[in-house]
PDB file of C-alpha atoms in Angstrom:
ATOM      1  CA  MET A  11      92.208 -82.915 125.075  1.00 78.00           C
ATOM      2  CA  LYS A  12      91.136 -85.962 122.713  1.00 79.00           C
ATOM      3  CA  ILE A  13      88.542 -87.588 120.963  1.00 81.00           C
ATOM      4  CA  GLY A  14      90.084 -90.604 119.576  1.00 78.00           C
ATOM      5  CA  GLU A  15      93.387 -89.256 117.655  1.00 85.00           C
ATOM      6  CA  LYS A  16      92.016 -86.546 117.132  1.00 88.00           C
ATOM      7  CA  GLU A  17      93.412 -83.569 119.269  1.00 93.00           C
ATOM      8  CA  VAL A  18      90.361 -81.734 119.879  1.00 94.00           C
ATOM      9  CA  THR A  19      90.881 -77.541 121.529  1.00 95.00           C
ATOM     10  CA  VAL A  20      87.542 -76.125 123.511  1.00 95.00           C
ATOM     11  CA  PHE A  21      87.986 -71.950 123.934  1.00 95.00           C
ATOM     12  CA  LYS A  22      85.321 -69.818 125.496  1.00 96.00           C
ATOM     13  CA  VAL A  23      83.840 -66.991 122.773  1.00 91.00           C
ATOM     14  CA  LYS A  24      85.127 -63.683 124.315  1.00 91.00           C
ATOM     15  CA  ASN A  25      81.929 -61.548 122.068  1.00 90.00           C
ATOM     16  CA  ARG A  26      79.080 -64.911 123.492  1.00 87.00           C
ATOM     17  CA  ARG A  27      77.871 -66.332 126.267  1.00 91.00           C
ATOM     18  CA  GLY A  28      78.680 -70.412 125.847  1.00 95.00           C
ATOM     19  CA  PHE A  29      82.158 -72.575 124.969  1.00 97.00           C
ATOM     20  CA  ALA A  30      83.761 -73.468 120.696  1.00 96.00           C
ATOM     21  CA  ALA A  31      85.388 -76.027 119.874  1.00 96.00           C
ATOM     22  CA  ILE A  32      87.697 -77.016 117.106  1.00 96.00           C
ATOM     23  CA  CYS A  33      89.144 -80.335 115.777  1.00 93.00           C
ATOM     24  CA  ASP A  34      90.071 -80.067 112.039  1.00 87.00           C
ATOM     25  CA  ASP A  35      87.786 -79.104 109.449  1.00 87.00           C
ATOM     26  CA  CYS A  36      84.915 -79.117 112.305  1.00 92.00           C
ATOM     27  CA  LEU A  37      83.930 -75.317 114.745  1.00 95.00           C
ATOM     28  CA  THR A  38      80.946 -76.407 117.055  1.00 96.00           C
ATOM     29  CA  GLU A  39      79.602 -74.360 119.822  1.00 95.00           C
ATOM     30  CA  GLY A  40      77.889 -74.864 123.076  1.00 96.00           C
ATOM     31  CA  ASP A  41      76.175 -72.800 126.954  1.00 96.00           C
ATOM     32  CA  THR A  42      78.836 -75.373 128.138  1.00 95.00           C
ATOM     33  CA  GLU A  43      82.068 -77.401 127.412  1.00 95.00           C
ATOM     34  CA  ARG A  44      80.759 -81.447 127.572  1.00 96.00           C
ATOM     35  CA  GLU A  45      77.830 -79.299 124.933  1.00 96.00           C
ATOM     36  CA  ALA A  46      80.601 -79.266 122.813  1.00 96.00           C
ATOM     37  CA  LEU A  47      82.549 -81.763 122.759  1.00 95.00           C
ATOM     38  CA  ASP A  48      79.109 -84.018 122.625  1.00 95.00           C
ATOM     39  CA  ARG A  49      78.698 -81.690 119.131  1.00 96.00           C
ATOM     40  CA  MET A  50      82.054 -82.576 117.629  1.00 95.00           C
ATOM     41  CA  MET A  51      82.045 -86.327 118.350  1.00 94.00           C
ATOM     42  CA  LYS A  52      78.900 -85.740 116.165  1.00 95.00           C
ATOM     43  CA  ALA A  53      80.764 -83.446 114.106  1.00 94.00           C
ATOM     44  CA  ILE A  54      83.671 -85.704 113.444  1.00 93.00           C
ATOM     45  CA  ASN A  55      80.855 -89.684 113.097  1.00 92.00           C
ATOM     46  CA  ARG A  56      79.981 -87.956 110.442  1.00 92.00           C
ATOM     47  CA  VAL A  57      83.380 -86.688 108.669  1.00 91.00           C
ATOM     48  CA  GLU A  58      84.679 -90.294 110.041  1.00 89.00           C
ATOM     49  CA  ARG A  59      81.210 -91.967 107.981  1.00 91.00           C
ATOM     50  CA  LYS A  60      81.448 -89.495 104.817  1.00 90.00           C
ATOM     51  CA  VAL A  61      85.165 -90.630 103.982  1.00 89.00           C
ATOM     52  CA  SER A  62      84.860 -94.404 104.981  1.00 91.00           C
ATOM     53  CA  GLN A  63      81.543 -94.285 102.265  1.00 90.00           C
ATOM     54  CA  GLN A  64      83.461 -92.624  99.565  1.00 86.00           C
ATOM     55  CA  LYS A  65      86.752 -95.419  99.555  1.00 73.00           C
TER      56      LYS A  65
END
């Protein structure tokens, strides 16, 4: 799955009840795949804002 140009991997966490999403240096968790992806979008936007402010 992709968010923008970035590849996102979503998987079921074995020792927990939900799902996790990994992209670049971000890891998010959620009860559903959709929730993990929504949280990942927020995390990616947050990182991109930080990078653009430093330039």
